[in-house]
mmCIF file of C-alpha atoms in Angstrom:
data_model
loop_
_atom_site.group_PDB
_atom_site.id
_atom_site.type_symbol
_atom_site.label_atom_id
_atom_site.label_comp_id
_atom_site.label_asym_id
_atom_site.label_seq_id
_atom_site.Cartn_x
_atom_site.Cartn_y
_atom_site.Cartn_z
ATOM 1 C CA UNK A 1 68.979 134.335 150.679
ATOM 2 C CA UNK A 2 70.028 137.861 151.346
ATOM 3 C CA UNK A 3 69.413 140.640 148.474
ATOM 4 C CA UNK A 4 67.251 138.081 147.162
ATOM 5 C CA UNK A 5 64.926 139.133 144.027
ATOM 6 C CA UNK A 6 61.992 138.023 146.202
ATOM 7 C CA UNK A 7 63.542 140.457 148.922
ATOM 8 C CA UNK A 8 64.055 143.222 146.638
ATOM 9 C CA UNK A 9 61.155 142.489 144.260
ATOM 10 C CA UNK A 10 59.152 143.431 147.515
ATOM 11 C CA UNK A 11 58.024 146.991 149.143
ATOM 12 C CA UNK A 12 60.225 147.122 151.934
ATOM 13 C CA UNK A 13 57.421 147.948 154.524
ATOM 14 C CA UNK A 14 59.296 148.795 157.750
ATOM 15 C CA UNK A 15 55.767 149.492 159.693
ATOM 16 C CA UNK A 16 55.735 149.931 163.016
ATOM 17 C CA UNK A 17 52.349 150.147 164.844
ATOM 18 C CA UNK A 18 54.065 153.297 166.864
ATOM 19 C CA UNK A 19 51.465 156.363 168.443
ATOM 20 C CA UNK A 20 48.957 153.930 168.656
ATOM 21 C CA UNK A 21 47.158 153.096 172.057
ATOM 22 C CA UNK A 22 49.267 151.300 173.529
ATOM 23 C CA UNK A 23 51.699 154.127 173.140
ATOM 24 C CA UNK A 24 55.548 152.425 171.996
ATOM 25 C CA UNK A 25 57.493 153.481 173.981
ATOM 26 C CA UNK A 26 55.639 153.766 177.044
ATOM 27 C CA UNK A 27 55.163 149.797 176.650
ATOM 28 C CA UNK A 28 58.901 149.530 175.849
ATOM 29 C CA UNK A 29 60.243 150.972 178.466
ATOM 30 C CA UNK A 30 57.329 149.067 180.875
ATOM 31 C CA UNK A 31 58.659 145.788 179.887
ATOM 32 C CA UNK A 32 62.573 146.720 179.989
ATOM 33 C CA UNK A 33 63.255 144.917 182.796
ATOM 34 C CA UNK A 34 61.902 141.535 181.054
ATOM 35 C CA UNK A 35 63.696 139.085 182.303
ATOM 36 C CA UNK A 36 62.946 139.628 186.060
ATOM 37 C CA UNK A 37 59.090 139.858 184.984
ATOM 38 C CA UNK A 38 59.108 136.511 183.205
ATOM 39 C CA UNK A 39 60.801 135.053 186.056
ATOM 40 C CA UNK A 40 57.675 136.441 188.443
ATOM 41 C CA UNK A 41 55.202 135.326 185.840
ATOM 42 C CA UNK A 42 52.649 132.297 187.632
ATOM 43 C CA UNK A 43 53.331 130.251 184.086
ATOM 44 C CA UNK A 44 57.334 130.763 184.587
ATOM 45 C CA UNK A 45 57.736 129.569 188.708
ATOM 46 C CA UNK A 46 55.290 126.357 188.108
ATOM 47 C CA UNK A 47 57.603 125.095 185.648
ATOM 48 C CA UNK A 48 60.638 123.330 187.043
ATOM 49 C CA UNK A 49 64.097 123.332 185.275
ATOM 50 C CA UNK A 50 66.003 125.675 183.675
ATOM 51 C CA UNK A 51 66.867 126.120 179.923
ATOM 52 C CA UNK A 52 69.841 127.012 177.854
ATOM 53 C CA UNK A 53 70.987 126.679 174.363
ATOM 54 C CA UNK A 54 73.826 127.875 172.162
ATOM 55 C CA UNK A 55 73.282 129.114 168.737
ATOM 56 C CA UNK A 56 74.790 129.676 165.566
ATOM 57 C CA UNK A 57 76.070 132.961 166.660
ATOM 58 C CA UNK A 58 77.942 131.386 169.902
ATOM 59 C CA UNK A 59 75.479 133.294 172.147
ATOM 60 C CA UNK A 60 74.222 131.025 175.105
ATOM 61 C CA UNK A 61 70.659 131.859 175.875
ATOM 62 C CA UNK A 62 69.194 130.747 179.492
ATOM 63 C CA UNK A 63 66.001 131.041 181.006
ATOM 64 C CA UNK A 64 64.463 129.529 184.092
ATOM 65 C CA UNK A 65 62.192 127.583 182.132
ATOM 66 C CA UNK A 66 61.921 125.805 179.228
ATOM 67 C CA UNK A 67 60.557 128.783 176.690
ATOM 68 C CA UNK A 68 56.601 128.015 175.930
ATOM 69 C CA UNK A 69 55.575 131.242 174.333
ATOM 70 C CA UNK A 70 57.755 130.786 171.296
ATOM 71 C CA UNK A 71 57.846 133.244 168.137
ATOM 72 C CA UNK A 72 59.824 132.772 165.156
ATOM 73 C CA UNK A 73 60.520 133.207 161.246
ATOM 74 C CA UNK A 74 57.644 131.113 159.556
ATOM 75 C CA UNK A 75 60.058 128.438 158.080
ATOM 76 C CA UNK A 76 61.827 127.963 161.370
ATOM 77 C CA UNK A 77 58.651 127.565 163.120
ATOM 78 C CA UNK A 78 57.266 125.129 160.089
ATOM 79 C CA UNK A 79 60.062 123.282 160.995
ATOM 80 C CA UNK A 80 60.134 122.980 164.677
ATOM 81 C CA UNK A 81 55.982 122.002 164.089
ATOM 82 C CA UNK A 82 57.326 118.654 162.294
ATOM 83 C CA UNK A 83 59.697 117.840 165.321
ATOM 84 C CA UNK A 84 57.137 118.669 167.896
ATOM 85 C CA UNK A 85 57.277 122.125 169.622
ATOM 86 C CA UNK A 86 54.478 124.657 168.546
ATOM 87 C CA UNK A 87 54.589 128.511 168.292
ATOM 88 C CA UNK A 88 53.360 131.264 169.236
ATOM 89 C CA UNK A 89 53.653 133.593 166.904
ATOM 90 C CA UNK A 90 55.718 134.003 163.545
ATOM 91 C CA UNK A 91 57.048 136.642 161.468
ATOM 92 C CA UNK A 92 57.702 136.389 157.871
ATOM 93 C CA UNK A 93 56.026 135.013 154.497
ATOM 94 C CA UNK A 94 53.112 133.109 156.156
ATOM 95 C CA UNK A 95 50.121 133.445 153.913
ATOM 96 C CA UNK A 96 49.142 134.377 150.513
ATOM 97 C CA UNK A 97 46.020 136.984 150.396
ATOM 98 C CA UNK A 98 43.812 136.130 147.550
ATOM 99 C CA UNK A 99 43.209 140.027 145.657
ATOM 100 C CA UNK A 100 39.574 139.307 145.304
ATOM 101 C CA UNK A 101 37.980 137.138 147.712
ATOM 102 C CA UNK A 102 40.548 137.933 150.633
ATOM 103 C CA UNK A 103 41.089 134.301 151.534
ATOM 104 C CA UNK A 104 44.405 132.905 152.463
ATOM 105 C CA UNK A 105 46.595 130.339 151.929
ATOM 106 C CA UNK A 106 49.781 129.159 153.365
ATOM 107 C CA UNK A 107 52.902 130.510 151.580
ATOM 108 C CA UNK A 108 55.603 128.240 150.728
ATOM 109 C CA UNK A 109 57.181 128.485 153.389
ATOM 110 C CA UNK A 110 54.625 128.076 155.742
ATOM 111 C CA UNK A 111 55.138 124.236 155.739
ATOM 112 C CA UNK A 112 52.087 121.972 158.116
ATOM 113 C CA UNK A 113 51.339 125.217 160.434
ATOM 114 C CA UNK A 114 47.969 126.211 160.975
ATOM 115 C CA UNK A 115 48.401 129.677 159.671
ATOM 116 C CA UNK A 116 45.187 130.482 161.362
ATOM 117 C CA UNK A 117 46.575 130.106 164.555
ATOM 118 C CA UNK A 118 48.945 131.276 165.125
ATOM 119 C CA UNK A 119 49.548 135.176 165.291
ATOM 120 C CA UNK A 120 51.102 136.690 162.179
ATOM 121 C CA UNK A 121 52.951 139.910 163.534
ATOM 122 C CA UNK A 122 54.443 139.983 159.688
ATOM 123 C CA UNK A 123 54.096 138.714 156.780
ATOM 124 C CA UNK A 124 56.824 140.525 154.415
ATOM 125 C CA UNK A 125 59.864 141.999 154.537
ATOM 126 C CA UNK A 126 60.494 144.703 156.812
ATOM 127 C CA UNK A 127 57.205 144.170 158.663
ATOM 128 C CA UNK A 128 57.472 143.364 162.192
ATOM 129 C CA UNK A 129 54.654 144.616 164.563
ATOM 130 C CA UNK A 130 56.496 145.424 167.733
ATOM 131 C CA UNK A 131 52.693 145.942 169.760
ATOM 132 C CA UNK A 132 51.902 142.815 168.535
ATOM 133 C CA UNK A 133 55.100 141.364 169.385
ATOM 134 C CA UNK A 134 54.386 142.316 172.622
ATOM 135 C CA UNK A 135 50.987 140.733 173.123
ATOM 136 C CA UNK A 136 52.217 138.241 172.991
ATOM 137 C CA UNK A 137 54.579 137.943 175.452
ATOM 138 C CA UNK A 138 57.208 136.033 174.196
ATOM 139 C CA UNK A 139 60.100 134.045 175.987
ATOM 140 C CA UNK A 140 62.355 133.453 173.042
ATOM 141 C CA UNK A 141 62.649 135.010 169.759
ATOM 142 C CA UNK A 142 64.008 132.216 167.002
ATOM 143 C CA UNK A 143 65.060 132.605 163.113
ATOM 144 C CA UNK A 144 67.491 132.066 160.524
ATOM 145 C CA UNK A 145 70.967 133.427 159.758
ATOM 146 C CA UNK A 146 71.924 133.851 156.780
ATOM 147 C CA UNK A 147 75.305 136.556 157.221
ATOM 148 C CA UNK A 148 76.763 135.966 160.584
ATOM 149 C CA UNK A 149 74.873 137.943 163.362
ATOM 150 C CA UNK A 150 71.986 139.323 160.850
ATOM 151 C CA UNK A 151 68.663 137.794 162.388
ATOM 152 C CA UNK A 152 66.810 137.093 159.503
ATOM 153 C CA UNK A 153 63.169 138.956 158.591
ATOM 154 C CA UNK A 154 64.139 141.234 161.894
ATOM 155 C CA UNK A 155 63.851 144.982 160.309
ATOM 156 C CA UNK A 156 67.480 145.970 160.834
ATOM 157 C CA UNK A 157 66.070 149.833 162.013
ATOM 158 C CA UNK A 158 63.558 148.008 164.517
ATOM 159 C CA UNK A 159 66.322 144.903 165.810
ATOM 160 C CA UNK A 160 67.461 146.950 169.076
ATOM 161 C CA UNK A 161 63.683 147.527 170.206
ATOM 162 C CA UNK A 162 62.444 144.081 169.082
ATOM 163 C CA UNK A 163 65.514 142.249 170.921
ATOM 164 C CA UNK A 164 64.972 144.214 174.352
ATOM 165 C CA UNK A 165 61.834 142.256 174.763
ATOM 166 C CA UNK A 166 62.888 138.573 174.927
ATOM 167 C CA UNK A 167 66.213 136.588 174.331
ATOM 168 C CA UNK A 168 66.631 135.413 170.688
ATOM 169 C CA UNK A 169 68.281 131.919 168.939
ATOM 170 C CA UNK A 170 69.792 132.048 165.378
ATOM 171 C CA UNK A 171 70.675 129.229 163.323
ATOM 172 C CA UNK A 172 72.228 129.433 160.661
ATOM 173 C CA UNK A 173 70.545 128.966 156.748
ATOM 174 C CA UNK A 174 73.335 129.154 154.741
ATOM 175 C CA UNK A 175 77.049 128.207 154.566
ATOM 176 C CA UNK A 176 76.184 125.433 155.961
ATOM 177 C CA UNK A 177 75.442 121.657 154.294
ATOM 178 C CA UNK A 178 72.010 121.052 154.801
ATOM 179 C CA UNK A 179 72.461 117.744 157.068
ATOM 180 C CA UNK A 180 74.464 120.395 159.266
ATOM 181 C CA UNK A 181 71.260 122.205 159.463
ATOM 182 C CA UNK A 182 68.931 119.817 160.036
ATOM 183 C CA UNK A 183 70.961 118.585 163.188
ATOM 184 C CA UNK A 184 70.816 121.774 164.514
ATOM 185 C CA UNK A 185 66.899 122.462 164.431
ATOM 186 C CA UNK A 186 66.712 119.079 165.915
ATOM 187 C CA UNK A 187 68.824 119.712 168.516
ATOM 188 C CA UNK A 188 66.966 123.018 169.231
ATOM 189 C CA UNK A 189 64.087 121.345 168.928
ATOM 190 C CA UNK A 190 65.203 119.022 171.685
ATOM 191 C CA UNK A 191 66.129 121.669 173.812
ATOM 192 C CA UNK A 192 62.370 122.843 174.050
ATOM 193 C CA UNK A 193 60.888 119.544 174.798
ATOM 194 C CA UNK A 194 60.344 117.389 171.344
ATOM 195 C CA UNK A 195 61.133 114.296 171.327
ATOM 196 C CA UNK A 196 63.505 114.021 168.524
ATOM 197 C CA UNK A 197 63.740 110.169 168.943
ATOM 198 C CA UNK A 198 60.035 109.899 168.300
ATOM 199 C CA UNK A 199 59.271 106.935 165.616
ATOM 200 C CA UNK A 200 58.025 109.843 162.844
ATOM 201 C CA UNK A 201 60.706 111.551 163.456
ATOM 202 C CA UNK A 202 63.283 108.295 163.213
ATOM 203 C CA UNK A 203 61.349 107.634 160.039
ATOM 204 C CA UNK A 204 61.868 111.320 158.395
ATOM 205 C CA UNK A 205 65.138 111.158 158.945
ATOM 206 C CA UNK A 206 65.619 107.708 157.621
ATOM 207 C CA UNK A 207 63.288 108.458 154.441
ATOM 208 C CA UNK A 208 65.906 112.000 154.090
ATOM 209 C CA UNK A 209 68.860 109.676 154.340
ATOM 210 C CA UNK A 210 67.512 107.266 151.865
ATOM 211 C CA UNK A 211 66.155 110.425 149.281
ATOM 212 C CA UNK A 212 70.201 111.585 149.709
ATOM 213 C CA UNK A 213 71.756 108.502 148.884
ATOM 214 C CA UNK A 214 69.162 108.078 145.860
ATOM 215 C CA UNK A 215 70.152 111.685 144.445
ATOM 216 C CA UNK A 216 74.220 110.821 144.682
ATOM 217 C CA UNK A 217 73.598 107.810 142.681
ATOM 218 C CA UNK A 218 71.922 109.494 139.842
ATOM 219 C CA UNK A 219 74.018 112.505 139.956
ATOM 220 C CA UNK A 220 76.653 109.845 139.718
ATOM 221 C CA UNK A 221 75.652 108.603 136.305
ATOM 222 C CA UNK A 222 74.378 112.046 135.479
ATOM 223 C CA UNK A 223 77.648 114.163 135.415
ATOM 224 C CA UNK A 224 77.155 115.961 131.601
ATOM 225 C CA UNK A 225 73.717 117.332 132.971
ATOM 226 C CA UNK A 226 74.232 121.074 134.202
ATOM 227 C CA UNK A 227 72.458 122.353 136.366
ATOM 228 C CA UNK A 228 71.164 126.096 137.125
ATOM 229 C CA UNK A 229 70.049 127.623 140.296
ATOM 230 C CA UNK A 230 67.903 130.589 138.926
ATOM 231 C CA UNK A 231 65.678 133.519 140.489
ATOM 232 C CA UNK A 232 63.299 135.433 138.242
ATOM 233 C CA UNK A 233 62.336 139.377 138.553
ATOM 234 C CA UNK A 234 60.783 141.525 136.133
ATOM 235 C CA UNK A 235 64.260 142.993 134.942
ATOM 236 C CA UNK A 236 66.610 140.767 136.172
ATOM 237 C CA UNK A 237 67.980 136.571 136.415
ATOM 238 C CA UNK A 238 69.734 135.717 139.528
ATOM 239 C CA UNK A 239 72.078 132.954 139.117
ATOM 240 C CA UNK A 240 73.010 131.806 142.271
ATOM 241 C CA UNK A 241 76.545 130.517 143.406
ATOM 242 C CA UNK A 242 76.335 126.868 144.794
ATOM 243 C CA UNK A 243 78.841 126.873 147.737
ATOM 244 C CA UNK A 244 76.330 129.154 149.954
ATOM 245 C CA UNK A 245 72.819 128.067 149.739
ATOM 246 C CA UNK A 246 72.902 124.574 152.480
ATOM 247 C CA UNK A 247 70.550 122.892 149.605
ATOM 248 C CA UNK A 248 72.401 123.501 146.578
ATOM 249 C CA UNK A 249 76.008 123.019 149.101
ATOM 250 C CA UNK A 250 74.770 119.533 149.665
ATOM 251 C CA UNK A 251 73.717 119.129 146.191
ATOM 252 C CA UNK A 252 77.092 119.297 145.095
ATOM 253 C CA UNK A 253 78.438 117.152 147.893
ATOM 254 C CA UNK A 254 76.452 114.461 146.262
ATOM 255 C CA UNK A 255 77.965 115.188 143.002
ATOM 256 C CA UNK A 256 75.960 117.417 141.018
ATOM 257 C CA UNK A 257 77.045 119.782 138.087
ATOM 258 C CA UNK A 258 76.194 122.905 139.427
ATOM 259 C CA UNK A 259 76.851 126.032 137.035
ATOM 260 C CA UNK A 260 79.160 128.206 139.136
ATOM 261 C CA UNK A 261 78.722 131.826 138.469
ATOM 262 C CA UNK A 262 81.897 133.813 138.125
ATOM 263 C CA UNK A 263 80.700 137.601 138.027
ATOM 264 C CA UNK A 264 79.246 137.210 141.575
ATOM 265 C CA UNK A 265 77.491 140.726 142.949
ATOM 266 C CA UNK A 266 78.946 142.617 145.866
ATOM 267 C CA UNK A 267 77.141 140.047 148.358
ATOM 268 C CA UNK A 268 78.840 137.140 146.756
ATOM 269 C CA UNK A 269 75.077 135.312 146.489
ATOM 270 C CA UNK A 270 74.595 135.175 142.862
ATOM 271 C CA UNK A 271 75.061 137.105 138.900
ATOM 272 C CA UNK A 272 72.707 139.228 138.040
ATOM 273 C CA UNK A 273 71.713 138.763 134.207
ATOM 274 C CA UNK A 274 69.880 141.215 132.005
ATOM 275 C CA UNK A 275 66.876 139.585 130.398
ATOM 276 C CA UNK A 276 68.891 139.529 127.311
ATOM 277 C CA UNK A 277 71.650 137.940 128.420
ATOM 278 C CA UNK A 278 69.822 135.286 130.278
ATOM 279 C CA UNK A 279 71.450 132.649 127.881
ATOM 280 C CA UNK A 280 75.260 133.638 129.510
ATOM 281 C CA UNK A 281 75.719 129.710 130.761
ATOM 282 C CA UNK A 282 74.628 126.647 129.193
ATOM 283 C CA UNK A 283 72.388 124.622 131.395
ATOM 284 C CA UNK A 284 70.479 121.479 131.084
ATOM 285 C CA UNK A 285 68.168 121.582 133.959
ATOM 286 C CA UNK A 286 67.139 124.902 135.920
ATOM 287 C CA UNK A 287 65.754 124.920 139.128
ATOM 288 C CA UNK A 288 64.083 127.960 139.751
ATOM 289 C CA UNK A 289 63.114 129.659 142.571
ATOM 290 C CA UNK A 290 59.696 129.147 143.906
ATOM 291 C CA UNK A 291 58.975 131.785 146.993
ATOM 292 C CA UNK A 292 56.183 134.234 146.802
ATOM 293 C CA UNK A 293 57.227 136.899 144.936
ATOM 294 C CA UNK A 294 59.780 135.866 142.296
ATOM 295 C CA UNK A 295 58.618 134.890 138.573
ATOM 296 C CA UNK A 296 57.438 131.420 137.945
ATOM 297 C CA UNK A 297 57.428 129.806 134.451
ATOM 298 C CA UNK A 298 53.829 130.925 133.601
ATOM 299 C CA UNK A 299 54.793 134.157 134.031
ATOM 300 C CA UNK A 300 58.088 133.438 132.452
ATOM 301 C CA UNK A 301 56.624 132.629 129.330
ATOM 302 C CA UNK A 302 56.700 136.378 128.371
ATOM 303 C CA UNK A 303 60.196 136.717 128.122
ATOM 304 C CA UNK A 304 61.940 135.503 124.602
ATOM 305 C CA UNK A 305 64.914 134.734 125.681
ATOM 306 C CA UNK A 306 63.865 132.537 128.495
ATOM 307 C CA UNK A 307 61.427 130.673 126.113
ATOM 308 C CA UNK A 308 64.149 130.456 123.840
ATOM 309 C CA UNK A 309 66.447 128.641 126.667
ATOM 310 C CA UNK A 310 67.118 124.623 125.675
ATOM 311 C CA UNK A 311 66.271 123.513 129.644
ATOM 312 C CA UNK A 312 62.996 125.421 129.037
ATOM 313 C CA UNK A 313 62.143 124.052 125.643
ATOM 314 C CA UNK A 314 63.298 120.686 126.477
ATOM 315 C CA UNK A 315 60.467 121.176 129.536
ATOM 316 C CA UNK A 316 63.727 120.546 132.723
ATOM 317 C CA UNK A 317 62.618 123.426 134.551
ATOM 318 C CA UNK A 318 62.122 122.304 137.981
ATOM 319 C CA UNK A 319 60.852 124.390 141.101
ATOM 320 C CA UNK A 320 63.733 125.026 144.133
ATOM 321 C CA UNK A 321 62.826 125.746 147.366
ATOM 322 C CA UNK A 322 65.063 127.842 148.211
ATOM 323 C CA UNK A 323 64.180 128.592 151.655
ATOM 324 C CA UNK A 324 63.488 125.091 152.602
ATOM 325 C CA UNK A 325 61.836 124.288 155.951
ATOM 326 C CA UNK A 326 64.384 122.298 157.723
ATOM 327 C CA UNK A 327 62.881 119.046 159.225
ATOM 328 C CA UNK A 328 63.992 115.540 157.631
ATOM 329 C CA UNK A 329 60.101 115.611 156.884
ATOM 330 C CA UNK A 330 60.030 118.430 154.747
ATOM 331 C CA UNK A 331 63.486 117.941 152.899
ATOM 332 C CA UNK A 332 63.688 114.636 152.197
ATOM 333 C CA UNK A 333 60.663 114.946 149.675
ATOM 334 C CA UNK A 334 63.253 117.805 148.136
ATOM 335 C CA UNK A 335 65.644 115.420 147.523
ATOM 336 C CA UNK A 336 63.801 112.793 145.790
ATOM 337 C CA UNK A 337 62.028 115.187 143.809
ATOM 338 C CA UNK A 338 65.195 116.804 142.431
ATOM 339 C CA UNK A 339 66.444 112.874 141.932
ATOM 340 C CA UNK A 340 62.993 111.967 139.627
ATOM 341 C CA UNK A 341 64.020 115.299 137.196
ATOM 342 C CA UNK A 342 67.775 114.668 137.001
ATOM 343 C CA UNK A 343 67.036 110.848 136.358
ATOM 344 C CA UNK A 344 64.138 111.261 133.526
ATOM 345 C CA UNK A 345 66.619 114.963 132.484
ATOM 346 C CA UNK A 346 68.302 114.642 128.474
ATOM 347 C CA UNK A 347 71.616 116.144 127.772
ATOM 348 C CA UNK A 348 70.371 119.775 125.722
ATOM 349 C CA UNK A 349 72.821 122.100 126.033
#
């Protein structure tokens, strides 16, 4: 979510590979008239059929071929792996680097992609490699929304250059329940050639329907459990509001006690708590945040007053994904998960 403490937690990096080579603007200014080179391209006139689609930000985006050379935010493009369409390239938090050997992992977020590859042109916030961007001559640019119009892991002080070079689809990842959501990668998904009425994906979406219905009837006999949506930094607990995040939105929906914050920061996302005020609302269950970057409860284990918390002592701290990838395949497992701790979760605060 925006102002995140993963976000902020992080070194806001806003490289760009500029005086290199290849010589920025130069390239720029070589590939300003995009649109009519695509169109020339051998790749674009064998294809037949043209291709629009309207996102989240009511822009209709059209091309005279179904988009092949795809790059997007990692969780986006996690997601539109499970329904079927492949990328290019993605931007965003894609691997983990281990400090010694060097080897790498798949963030979080990173979902079922082969993180070796595709082309990582960033990999945290405020790192977008224009050159590489390039390269890899994209048709469409796709990611997440999370304020209206603000494409999400696209360095604000880079957008104008990066969005001369191909046409770009946001959908949004917030606001929004999280059925909502999932319709709309699907029909995106659609729109680039999946089949969305494939078996697997008929039986995703029927296992996500099934987790969904599961979690409202234990939340149903589970109303005196609270529960907190927390982010850990180093000085700081974010408590996050309910009614923005599409997870914890449909959460509710199906009837769970959220704890509402009421001192809510400028951005309206969450309360920030000082480490020793961490104990300012009673919960039974906490569901922390689990992205790259924010505190987990090994780390946790350093700070008193979170030790000292009943949901931590009682052992009903659970991990959130709070940027989830959204395919029925990868949220449905979200939902029964969060049903297994609320139905085995004891009243403790």
């Amino acid at each position: 979510m925006p102002s995140n403490a993963r976000a902020t937690s992080l070194t806001r990096r806003g490289i760009l590979a500029a005086g290199g080579a290849l010589g920025l603007g130069a390239v720029l200014a070589a590939c300003g008239d995009g649109d009519k080179k695509k169109d020339a391209s051998p790749s674009s006139s064998a294809k037949s059929g043209s291709w629009e689609f309207k996102d989240d930000r009511g822009q209709t985006v059209k091309a005279k071929a179904t988009p092949k050379n795809i790059v997007a935010f990692t969780g986006t493009a996690a997601a539109l792996k499970d329904f079927g369409v492949e990328v290019t390239g993605v931007f965003g938090p894609t691997y983990v680097e281990d400090p010694k050997t060097k080897a790498k992992k798949p963030d979080v977020q990173a979902g079922d992609l082969d993180i070796a590859k595709v082309k990582v042109i960033g990999n945290v916030w405020g790192e977008f490699n224009i050159e590489e961007y390039l390269k890899l001559q994209p048709e469409v640019l796709i990611t997440d929304m999370w304020e209206k119009d603000a494409l999400w892991y696209v360095p604000e002080e880079q957008k104008d250059k990066i969005l001369k070079i191909a046409p770009s689809v946001a959908l949004w990842a917030a606001g929004k329940s999280m059925p909502s959501v999932l319709q709309r990668h699907a029909d995106l998904a659609a729109s680039l050639g999946a089949d969305v009425q494939s078996e697997q994906v008929k039986k995703d979406k029927a296992r996500f329907e099934a987790a969904a219905e599961r979690l409202r009837k234990v939340a149903q006999g589970k109303k005196d459990i609270k529960v907190l949506i927390g982010s850990g930094a180093p000085d700081t607990f974010y408590v996050s509001t309910p009614v923005r995040p599409t997870d914890t939105l449909f959460f509710q929906e199906l009837g769970l006690n959220i704890v509402t914050p009421t001192k809510l920061d400028p951005s309206g996302w969450f309360e920030l708590l000082s480490w020793e005020n961490v104990d300012a609302y009673k919960a039974d269950v906490i569901l922390l945040d689990n992205r790259t970057g924010t505190l987990q409860p090994e780390q946790l284990k350093a700070k008193p007053t979170w030790a000292a918390l009943p949901a931590v002592k009682a052992g009903q701290v659970f991990p959130r994904v709070t940027e989830p990838v959204y395919s029925y395949a990868k949220c449905a497992p979200l939902l029964e998960d969060l049903a297994t701790a609320l139905e085995n979760a004891k009243k403790v605060s």
